[in-house]
Amino acid sequence: MKIQNPIIRGFYPDPSICKANGIYYIACSSFQYFPAVPLFESTDLIYWKQIGHCLTRKSQVQLHEVPNSGGIFAPTLRYYEGFFYLVVNNNTDSKNFYVFTDNIYGEWSEPIFVEQKGIDPSLFFDEGNVYFTSNGEDEKGNPCILQCKIDIKTGKKLTKTVPIWSGSGGRYLESPHIYHKGDWYYLMAAEGGTEYGHMITYARSKNVFGPYEGYQKNPVLTNRNLGGNQSCIQGIGHGDLIEGPDGNDYIVCLGFRQSSMWQPYHHLGREVFLKQIEWQADGWFSAKGSSTVCEWEEVAFDGNLQKEDQYDLTFDSSISTNPRWTYLRDYKKENYRFWEKELSLCGTEVTLNDRDSPTFIGVRQSEFFTHLSVEINGEAMEAGVTFYMDEDHHYDLFLSRENKEKWVILRIHIGDAEQIIMRFALEQEENAILEVISDKEKYQFYVRYKKKLHYLGKARTKYLSSEVAGGFTGVFMGLYAVDFHNKWSNFSNLRWIQRQQ
Ligand code: 6LW
């Protein structure tokens, strides 16, 4: 059957995958967002449901005032003898640590730190030994993959950290994972940087510490040679290997969907893609069909292609238990109240422009084509909806209270420029029903007032893109409030439809 990529849509980068008791699990990076490391399950590798996050306590992850795209980088998720392990790097303090659990639907342990530098830490369990692998530099300062053996109970190093591979020559050698198949150890990595030159490369050795010999036809997977109208999928890299339901092996990796043909950009973040690999008689593997990833990939098993119910959003199901809602940095729990079909937010003096924790609760944008509608009332100075890339790049549509007047305001914030585009006066007793319609190129903003839809203005998706904003994240739709006197506002009748076309 043909499956549609991305298999997990929206800002879910650096996927790592494991399988336990017939179920697949994927964990992704989360940077400045909390809870950290979104976690998904699937029975068929195609239909993925978010089940929670791995790092849910401040004792596990400190995000106080971390820069955007700081915080939690690239996890590795593994299952070994009844336990799940998740190892990550908190890039803000440059520390690598892991947590574990025997119940992936419950809480994870406190962090155990490992004294090895470098990002993209990985764990490899093999014949009773545990290896800790990350990116780094050798004695001469050249990029390489580093490895040591650790005691998994304490995180203590049992051997020295040594360089094991220096890659195939691409810049930013990172994302190492080791697998043991037959007589060989395979070391898969990413090179080229997580942009348009991104790629997956690998090497093999009969010894876990090397020497590793690179695959002659590296990169084994990349979309870097596809440009113009050949492919809207770019940035393929940073992958992990897993055996599929059909017994074949697959790579899950990141990529993104670009907009615009010349000088392309992407604003939905890096997403999760699936590609089958094929083993050759000589013990090397290649990507099935071609070394590129397509939107529609043939796989040798059946599964559930249904995506819509994964990404549409309402308040009908309990907001407090829907794992897709996410906060910024070290949020203040007491400023959020969840009712059966409503949400109340208490504004603080922290605004969306601050590198801090405004009162904000958001969900990742997963499709270009979306339609949002939400009703807002209350006393906060500012309460509304934001399409938010980071504190320097966001479009805000909000109910504003100034000197007893009530307005709906559309404001855009791009880099150093902030501009109010439109103010629309409301009568005191009216609630504001805010609507936003997006497509690939733009967001269009409306207020529904006295049963009529009033157009307020538009703003381009381009200025919320990674190419403009920089960083590793993607756009969130967030509900937020700001108020210097801590007043509350109420959000109800939320409906956010996300469609592929
Ligand atoms: C991550 C690195 C990468 O640590 O981007 O795409 C970095 N690859 O491996 C941040 O996600």
Coordinates of C-alpha atoms and ligand atoms in Angstrom, one line a residue:
M1 CA 0.0 0.0 0.0
K2 CA 1.0 3.6 -0.5
I3 CA 1.5 5.6 2.8
Q4 CA 1.5 9.3 3.0
N5 CA 4.4 11.3 4.4
P6 CA 4.8 13.0 6.8
I7 CA 3.5 10.2 9.0
I8 CA 3.6 12.7 12.0
R9 CA 2.7 16.2 10.8
G10 CA 3.8 19.5 12.2
F11 CA 6.8 20.4 14.4
Y12 CA 7.9 17.0 15.7
P13 CA 11.6 16.8 14.8
D14 CA 14.4 14.4 15.4
P15 CA 12.3 11.2 15.7
S16 CA 13.6 8.2 17.6
I17 CA 11.6 5.0 17.5
C18 CA 11.4 1.7 19.5
K19 CA 9.0 -1.2 19.6
A20 CA 7.7 -3.0 22.7
N21 CA 5.1 -5.7 23.0
G22 CA 4.0 -5.2 19.4
I23 CA 3.5 -1.4 19.7
Y24 CA 5.8 1.3 18.1
Y25 CA 6.7 4.4 20.0
I26 CA 8.3 7.7 18.7
A27 CA 9.8 10.5 20.7
C28 CA 10.7 13.9 19.3
S29 CA 12.6 17.1 20.3
S30 CA 10.7 19.9 22.0
F31 CA 13.2 22.8 22.8
Q32 CA 11.6 25.5 24.9
Y33 CA 8.2 23.9 25.2
F34 CA 6.8 22.0 28.2
P35 CA 6.0 19.2 28.9
A36 CA 9.1 18.1 26.9
V37 CA 9.6 15.3 24.4
P38 CA 6.2 14.4 22.8
L39 CA 5.6 10.7 22.7
F40 CA 3.5 8.8 20.2
E41 CA 2.2 5.3 19.7
S42 CA 1.3 3.3 16.7
T43 CA 0.4 -0.3 15.9
D44 CA 1.2 0.0 12.2
L45 CA 4.0 2.6 11.8
I46 CA 1.5 4.8 9.8
Y47 CA -1.2 6.0 12.1
W48 CA 0.3 7.8 15.1
K49 CA -1.4 9.0 18.2
Q50 CA 0.2 11.2 20.8
I51 CA 0.1 9.5 24.2
G52 CA 1.9 12.1 26.3
H53 CA 5.3 13.5 27.0
C54 CA 8.4 12.0 28.6
L55 CA 9.6 14.9 30.6
T56 CA 6.6 16.2 32.6
R57 CA 8.2 17.5 35.8
K58 CA 10.4 20.6 36.4
S59 CA 12.8 18.3 38.3
Q60 CA 13.5 16.6 35.0
V61 CA 13.8 19.6 32.8
Q62 CA 14.6 23.2 33.6
L63 CA 13.4 25.7 30.9
H64 CA 13.5 28.9 32.8
E65 CA 14.1 31.7 30.3
V66 CA 15.8 29.4 27.9
P67 CA 16.3 30.9 24.4
N68 CA 14.0 29.8 21.7
S69 CA 15.4 26.5 20.2
G70 CA 17.4 26.0 23.4
G71 CA 16.3 23.4 25.9
I72 CA 15.6 19.9 24.9
F73 CA 17.3 18.6 21.7
A74 CA 17.1 15.3 19.9
P75 CA 16.1 12.3 22.1
T76 CA 16.8 8.6 21.6
L77 CA 14.1 6.2 22.8
R78 CA 14.9 2.5 23.5
Y79 CA 13.2 -0.5 25.1
Y80 CA 15.3 -3.1 26.8
E81 CA 14.3 -5.9 29.2
G82 CA 11.0 -4.4 30.3
F83 CA 12.2 -0.8 30.6
F84 CA 11.9 2.2 28.3
Y85 CA 14.9 4.6 28.2
L86 CA 14.9 8.1 26.9
V87 CA 18.2 10.0 26.5
V88 CA 18.4 13.7 25.6
N89 CA 20.5 16.8 25.7
N90 CA 19.4 19.9 27.5
N91 CA 21.3 22.3 25.1
T92 CA 20.9 25.3 27.4
D93 CA 23.2 23.8 30.1
S94 CA 24.9 21.3 27.6
K95 CA 24.1 18.3 29.7
N96 CA 23.2 14.8 28.6
F97 CA 20.9 12.7 30.7
Y98 CA 18.4 9.8 30.5
V99 CA 15.2 8.8 32.3
F100 CA 13.5 5.4 32.4
T101 CA 10.2 3.8 33.1
D102 CA 8.5 0.4 33.0
N103 CA 5.2 2.0 32.1
I104 CA 5.4 4.3 29.1
Y105 CA 1.9 5.5 29.8
G106 CA 2.9 6.8 33.2
E107 CA 5.7 8.8 34.7
W108 CA 9.4 8.6 34.0
S109 CA 12.3 8.6 36.5
E110 CA 14.4 11.5 37.7
P111 CA 17.3 12.3 35.3
I112 CA 20.5 10.4 35.4
F113 CA 23.4 12.4 34.0
V114 CA 26.2 11.1 31.8
E115 CA 29.6 12.9 31.8
Q116 CA 30.0 12.9 28.0
K117 CA 29.7 16.1 25.9
G118 CA 28.1 16.5 22.5
I119 CA 24.5 16.7 21.3
D120 CA 22.2 13.9 20.1
P121 CA 23.0 11.3 22.7
S122 CA 22.0 7.7 22.0
L123 CA 21.9 4.5 24.0
F124 CA 22.7 1.1 22.6
F125 CA 22.0 -2.1 24.6
D126 CA 24.0 -5.0 23.4
E127 CA 24.8 -8.4 25.0
G128 CA 24.5 -7.0 28.5
N129 CA 26.5 -3.9 27.8
V130 CA 25.2 -0.3 27.4
Y131 CA 27.0 2.2 25.1
F132 CA 26.5 5.9 25.2
T133 CA 27.1 7.6 21.8
S134 CA 26.9 11.3 20.9
N135 CA 28.3 13.8 18.4
G136 CA 31.5 15.7 19.4
E137 CA 35.1 16.4 18.5
D138 CA 38.3 14.3 18.4
E139 CA 41.6 15.3 20.0
K140 CA 42.4 17.5 17.0
G141 CA 39.0 19.3 17.2
N142 CA 37.6 17.5 14.1
P143 CA 33.9 16.6 14.2
C144 CA 33.3 12.9 15.0
I145 CA 31.0 10.5 16.8
L146 CA 32.0 9.8 20.4
Q147 CA 31.3 6.7 22.4
C148 CA 31.8 5.1 25.8
K149 CA 30.4 2.3 27.8
I150 CA 28.2 3.2 30.8
D151 CA 26.7 1.6 33.9
I152 CA 23.0 2.0 33.1
K153 CA 22.1 2.0 36.8
T154 CA 24.2 5.0 37.7
G155 CA 25.1 6.7 34.3
K156 CA 28.8 6.3 35.3
K157 CA 31.3 5.8 32.5
L158 CA 32.9 2.4 32.4
T159 CA 35.3 3.3 29.6
K160 CA 37.0 6.4 28.3
T161 CA 35.1 8.4 25.6
V162 CA 36.7 7.8 22.2
P163 CA 36.0 8.9 18.7
I164 CA 34.5 6.1 16.6
W165 CA 33.7 7.7 13.2
S166 CA 34.3 10.9 11.4
G167 CA 31.5 10.7 8.9
S168 CA 31.5 10.9 5.1
G169 CA 32.6 14.6 4.9
G170 CA 29.4 16.5 5.3
R171 CA 29.2 19.3 7.9
Y172 CA 27.4 18.8 11.2
L173 CA 27.9 15.1 11.9
E174 CA 25.2 14.3 14.4
S175 CA 22.3 12.0 15.3
P176 CA 24.3 8.8 15.8
H177 CA 22.5 5.5 16.5
I178 CA 24.1 2.0 16.6
Y179 CA 22.4 -1.3 15.6
H180 CA 23.7 -4.9 15.8
K181 CA 22.6 -7.1 12.9
G182 CA 24.3 -10.4 12.3
D183 CA 28.0 -10.0 12.4
W184 CA 28.0 -6.2 12.0
Y185 CA 27.5 -3.1 14.0
Y186 CA 25.9 -0.3 12.0
L187 CA 26.3 3.3 12.9
M188 CA 23.8 5.6 11.3
A189 CA 24.2 9.4 11.5
A190 CA 23.1 12.6 9.9
E191 CA 25.3 15.1 8.1
G192 CA 24.8 18.3 6.1
G193 CA 22.9 20.3 8.8
T194 CA 19.2 20.1 9.4
E195 CA 18.4 22.2 6.3
Y196 CA 18.3 21.7 2.6
G197 CA 21.6 19.8 2.5
H198 CA 20.6 17.3 5.2
M199 CA 21.3 13.6 4.7
I200 CA 21.5 10.2 6.4
T201 CA 24.8 8.4 6.2
Y202 CA 26.1 5.2 7.8
A203 CA 29.1 3.0 8.4
R204 CA 29.7 -0.5 9.8
S205 CA 32.2 -2.5 11.8
K206 CA 32.6 -5.9 13.4
N207 CA 33.5 -4.2 16.7
V208 CA 31.2 -1.7 18.5
F209 CA 34.1 0.7 19.0
G210 CA 35.2 0.5 15.4
P211 CA 37.0 1.1 13.2
Y212 CA 33.9 1.9 11.2
E213 CA 33.9 1.7 7.4
G214 CA 31.6 4.2 5.6
Y215 CA 29.0 3.0 3.1
Q216 CA 30.5 3.6 -0.4
K217 CA 27.3 5.2 -1.7
N218 CA 26.7 7.6 1.2
P219 CA 24.4 9.4 1.7
V220 CA 22.0 6.5 1.9
L221 CA 19.0 8.9 2.1
T222 CA 18.7 12.6 1.2
N223 CA 16.4 14.9 -0.7
R224 CA 19.2 17.5 -1.2
N225 CA 19.4 17.0 -4.9
L226 CA 15.8 17.6 -5.5
G227 CA 14.9 21.2 -6.2
G228 CA 12.4 23.4 -8.0
N229 CA 9.2 21.5 -8.6
Q230 CA 10.8 18.1 -8.2
S231 CA 10.0 17.8 -4.6
C232 CA 8.3 19.9 -1.9
I233 CA 9.9 17.6 0.7
Q234 CA 13.3 18.8 1.9
G235 CA 15.7 18.4 4.8
I236 CA 15.5 14.6 5.0
G237 CA 17.9 13.4 7.7
H238 CA 18.3 12.5 11.3
G239 CA 16.8 9.0 11.3
D240 CA 16.4 5.9 13.3
L241 CA 15.9 2.3 12.1
I242 CA 13.1 -0.1 13.0
E243 CA 11.7 -3.4 11.8
G244 CA 8.2 -2.8 10.3
P245 CA 5.1 -5.0 10.7
D246 CA 6.1 -6.8 7.5
G247 CA 9.6 -7.8 8.7
N248 CA 11.3 -5.3 6.5
D249 CA 13.4 -2.5 8.0
Y250 CA 12.3 1.2 7.8
I251 CA 13.9 4.5 8.6
V252 CA 11.9 7.1 10.4
C253 CA 13.5 10.5 9.9
L254 CA 12.8 14.2 9.8
G255 CA 12.0 16.3 6.8
F256 CA 9.9 19.4 6.0
R257 CA 7.3 20.5 3.5
Q258 CA 8.6 23.6 1.7
S259 CA 6.5 26.4 0.4
S260 CA 7.4 28.5 -2.7
M261 CA 9.6 27.1 -5.5
W262 CA 12.3 29.7 -5.6
Q263 CA 13.9 30.7 -2.3
P264 CA 11.7 28.2 -0.6
Y265 CA 10.7 28.3 3.1
H266 CA 8.9 26.2 5.7
H267 CA 6.9 27.3 8.7
L268 CA 5.4 24.0 10.0
G269 CA 8.7 22.8 11.4
R270 CA 10.4 19.6 10.8
E271 CA 8.1 16.5 10.7
V272 CA 8.4 12.7 10.7
F273 CA 8.8 10.7 7.5
L274 CA 9.0 7.0 6.7
K275 CA 11.1 5.2 4.2
Q276 CA 11.8 1.4 3.6
I277 CA 15.3 0.2 3.3
E278 CA 16.6 -3.0 1.6
W279 CA 19.4 -5.3 2.7
Q280 CA 21.9 -6.3 0.1
A281 CA 23.7 -9.7 -0.1
D282 CA 27.0 -8.0 1.0
G283 CA 25.5 -6.8 4.3
W284 CA 25.1 -3.1 3.3
F285 CA 21.7 -1.6 3.0
S286 CA 20.2 1.0 0.7
A287 CA 16.9 3.0 0.6
K288 CA 14.2 1.1 -1.3
G289 CA 13.4 2.4 -4.8
S290 CA 15.6 5.6 -4.6
S291 CA 17.6 7.4 -2.0
T292 CA 15.0 10.1 -1.7
V293 CA 11.8 10.3 0.3
C294 CA 8.5 10.9 -1.5
E295 CA 5.1 12.1 -0.2
W296 CA 3.7 8.8 -1.2
E297 CA 5.9 5.8 -0.3
E298 CA 5.1 2.2 -1.1
V299 CA 5.3 -0.2 1.9
A300 CA 4.6 -3.9 2.1
F301 CA 2.0 -3.8 4.8
D302 CA -1.5 -2.4 5.4
G303 CA -2.3 0.3 7.9
N304 CA -4.6 3.2 8.8
L305 CA -4.1 6.3 6.6
Q306 CA -6.7 8.3 8.5
K307 CA -5.1 11.6 9.6
E308 CA -7.9 14.1 10.0
D309 CA -9.1 13.1 13.4
Q310 CA -5.6 13.3 14.7
Y311 CA -5.2 17.0 14.1
D312 CA -8.6 18.7 14.3
L313 CA -9.1 20.3 17.7
T314 CA -12.1 21.3 19.8
F315 CA -12.8 21.7 23.5
D316 CA -15.3 18.8 23.3
S317 CA -12.9 16.3 24.7
S318 CA -11.3 17.3 28.0
I319 CA -8.7 19.9 27.4
S320 CA -6.8 19.1 30.5
T321 CA -6.1 15.5 29.4
N322 CA -5.4 16.1 25.7
P323 CA -1.6 15.6 25.4
R324 CA -1.3 17.9 22.4
W325 CA -1.6 21.1 24.5
T326 CA 1.7 22.5 25.4
Y327 CA 3.1 25.4 27.4
L328 CA 6.1 27.7 27.1
R329 CA 9.2 27.2 29.3
D330 CA 8.5 26.9 33.1
Y331 CA 4.8 27.9 33.0
K332 CA 2.8 28.8 36.1
K333 CA 0.2 26.1 36.6
E334 CA -2.1 28.3 38.7
N335 CA -2.8 30.6 35.7
Y336 CA -4.7 27.9 33.8
R337 CA -8.2 26.5 34.7
F338 CA -9.8 23.8 32.7
W339 CA -13.5 23.4 32.6
E340 CA -15.5 20.8 30.8
K341 CA -15.6 22.6 27.5
E342 CA -13.8 25.9 28.3
L343 CA -10.6 27.2 29.4
S344 CA -9.7 30.2 31.6
L345 CA -6.4 32.0 31.5
C346 CA -5.0 34.4 34.0
G347 CA -2.9 37.1 32.3
T348 CA 0.4 38.2 33.7
E349 CA 2.8 41.0 32.8
V350 CA 4.8 38.5 30.7
T351 CA 4.0 39.1 27.0
L352 CA 4.4 37.0 23.9
N353 CA 7.5 39.1 23.1
D354 CA 9.4 38.0 26.2
R355 CA 11.9 35.1 26.5
D356 CA 9.9 33.8 29.4
S357 CA 6.6 32.0 30.2
P358 CA 3.6 34.1 29.1
T359 CA 0.2 32.6 29.9
F360 CA 0.1 30.5 26.8
I361 CA -1.2 27.1 25.9
G362 CA -0.8 25.9 22.3
V363 CA -1.0 23.1 19.8
R364 CA 1.3 22.6 16.8
Q365 CA 0.0 23.6 13.4
S366 CA 0.0 20.4 11.4
E367 CA -1.4 21.4 8.0
F368 CA -1.2 24.5 5.8
F369 CA -4.9 24.7 5.4
T370 CA -6.6 25.4 8.7
H371 CA -9.7 27.2 10.0
L372 CA -9.8 28.3 13.6
S373 CA -12.7 29.8 15.5
V374 CA -12.8 30.6 19.2
E375 CA -15.0 32.7 21.5
I376 CA -13.3 34.9 24.0
N377 CA -14.6 37.1 26.9
G378 CA -13.3 38.3 30.1
E379 CA -11.4 41.1 31.7
A380 CA -7.7 40.7 30.7
M381 CA -6.0 43.6 29.0
E382 CA -5.2 41.3 26.1
A383 CA -6.6 37.8 25.5
G384 CA -6.5 36.0 22.2
V385 CA -5.0 33.6 19.8
T386 CA -1.5 33.7 18.4
F387 CA 0.2 31.9 15.5
Y388 CA 3.5 31.7 17.2
M389 CA 6.9 30.8 15.9
D390 CA 8.9 32.3 18.7
E391 CA 8.9 35.5 20.8
D392 CA 10.2 37.5 17.8
H393 CA 7.8 36.1 15.2
H394 CA 4.1 35.8 15.9
Y395 CA 0.7 37.0 14.6
D396 CA -1.8 37.9 17.3
L397 CA -5.6 38.4 17.1
F398 CA -6.9 39.4 20.5
L399 CA -9.7 40.9 22.5
S400 CA -8.3 44.1 24.1
R401 CA -9.7 46.2 26.9
E402 CA -8.5 49.8 27.1
N403 CA -10.1 52.5 29.3
K404 CA -13.5 50.7 29.3
E405 CA -13.3 50.3 25.6
K406 CA -13.4 46.9 23.9
W407 CA -11.6 46.1 20.7
V408 CA -10.5 43.2 18.6
I409 CA -7.0 43.9 17.5
L410 CA -4.8 42.3 14.8
R411 CA -1.1 42.8 15.5
I412 CA 1.9 41.3 13.7
H413 CA 5.4 41.0 15.2
I414 CA 8.3 40.1 12.8
G415 CA 11.8 40.6 14.2
D416 CA 12.2 44.1 15.4
A417 CA 9.0 45.3 13.8
E418 CA 5.6 45.3 15.5
Q419 CA 2.6 46.7 13.9
I420 CA -1.1 46.9 14.7
I421 CA -2.9 46.1 11.4
M422 CA -6.5 46.6 12.4
R423 CA -8.7 47.6 15.4
F424 CA -12.3 46.7 15.4
A425 CA -14.6 48.2 18.1
L426 CA -17.0 45.9 20.0
E427 CA -19.9 46.9 22.2
Q428 CA -19.4 46.1 25.9
E429 CA -21.8 43.2 26.1
E430 CA -20.5 41.4 23.0
N431 CA -18.1 38.5 23.2
A432 CA -15.5 38.3 20.5
I433 CA -15.6 35.4 18.1
L434 CA -12.2 35.3 16.5
E435 CA -11.5 33.4 13.3
V436 CA -8.3 32.6 11.4
I437 CA -8.1 30.9 8.0
S438 CA -4.7 29.8 6.8
D439 CA -3.4 28.4 3.6
K440 CA 0.2 27.7 2.4
E441 CA 1.0 31.4 1.8
K442 CA -1.0 33.4 4.4
Y443 CA -3.1 33.7 7.5
Q444 CA -6.4 35.7 7.2
F445 CA -7.9 37.2 10.3
Y446 CA -11.6 37.8 11.0
V447 CA -14.0 38.7 13.8
R448 CA -17.5 37.4 13.8
Y449 CA -19.7 40.2 15.1
K450 CA -23.5 40.4 15.1
K451 CA -23.6 37.2 13.0
K452 CA -21.4 38.7 10.2
L453 CA -17.8 37.9 9.5
H454 CA -15.6 41.0 9.2
Y455 CA -12.2 40.7 7.6
L456 CA -9.4 42.3 9.5
G457 CA -6.3 41.6 7.5
K458 CA -3.7 39.1 6.5
A459 CA -0.1 38.2 7.1
R460 CA 2.3 35.9 5.2
T461 CA 3.3 32.5 6.5
K462 CA 6.8 33.2 5.2
Y463 CA 7.6 35.5 8.1
L464 CA 6.9 32.8 10.6
S465 CA 9.2 30.3 8.7
S466 CA 12.5 28.8 9.9
E467 CA 14.3 30.6 7.1
V468 CA 13.2 34.0 8.5
A469 CA 13.0 33.3 12.2
G470 CA 15.9 30.8 12.4
G471 CA 15.9 28.0 15.0
F472 CA 14.6 24.5 15.1
T473 CA 10.9 24.9 15.9
G474 CA 7.6 25.3 13.9
V475 CA 4.4 27.3 14.3
F476 CA 2.0 26.8 17.2
M477 CA -1.5 28.0 17.5
G478 CA -1.6 29.4 21.0
L479 CA -4.3 30.8 23.3
Y480 CA -2.9 33.4 25.6
A481 CA -3.6 36.2 28.0
V482 CA -1.6 39.3 29.2
D483 CA -2.7 41.4 32.1
F484 CA -0.7 43.5 34.5
H485 CA -3.3 43.0 37.3
N486 CA -3.7 39.3 36.8
K487 CA -7.3 39.4 35.4
W488 CA -8.9 36.3 33.9
S489 CA -10.3 35.6 30.5
N490 CA -12.5 32.8 29.2
F491 CA -12.1 30.8 26.0
S492 CA -14.9 28.7 24.6
N493 CA -16.3 27.1 21.4
L494 CA -12.9 26.3 20.1
R495 CA -12.8 24.6 16.7
W496 CA -9.7 24.2 14.7
I497 CA -10.0 22.3 11.5
Q498 CA -6.8 21.2 9.7
R499 CA -7.0 19.8 6.2
Q500 CA -4.5 18.6 3.7
Q501 CA -6.1 20.7 0.9
Ligands
6LW1 C1 19.5 18.1 16.5 C2 20.3 17.7 15.4 C3 19.5 18.1 14.3 O1 20.1 18.0 17.7 O2 18.9 19.3 14.7 O3 18.3 17.6 12.5 C4 19.2 19.5 16.0 N1 19.2 17.4 13.3 O4 20.6 16.4 15.2 C5 18.1 20.1 16.7 O5 16.9 19.5 16.4

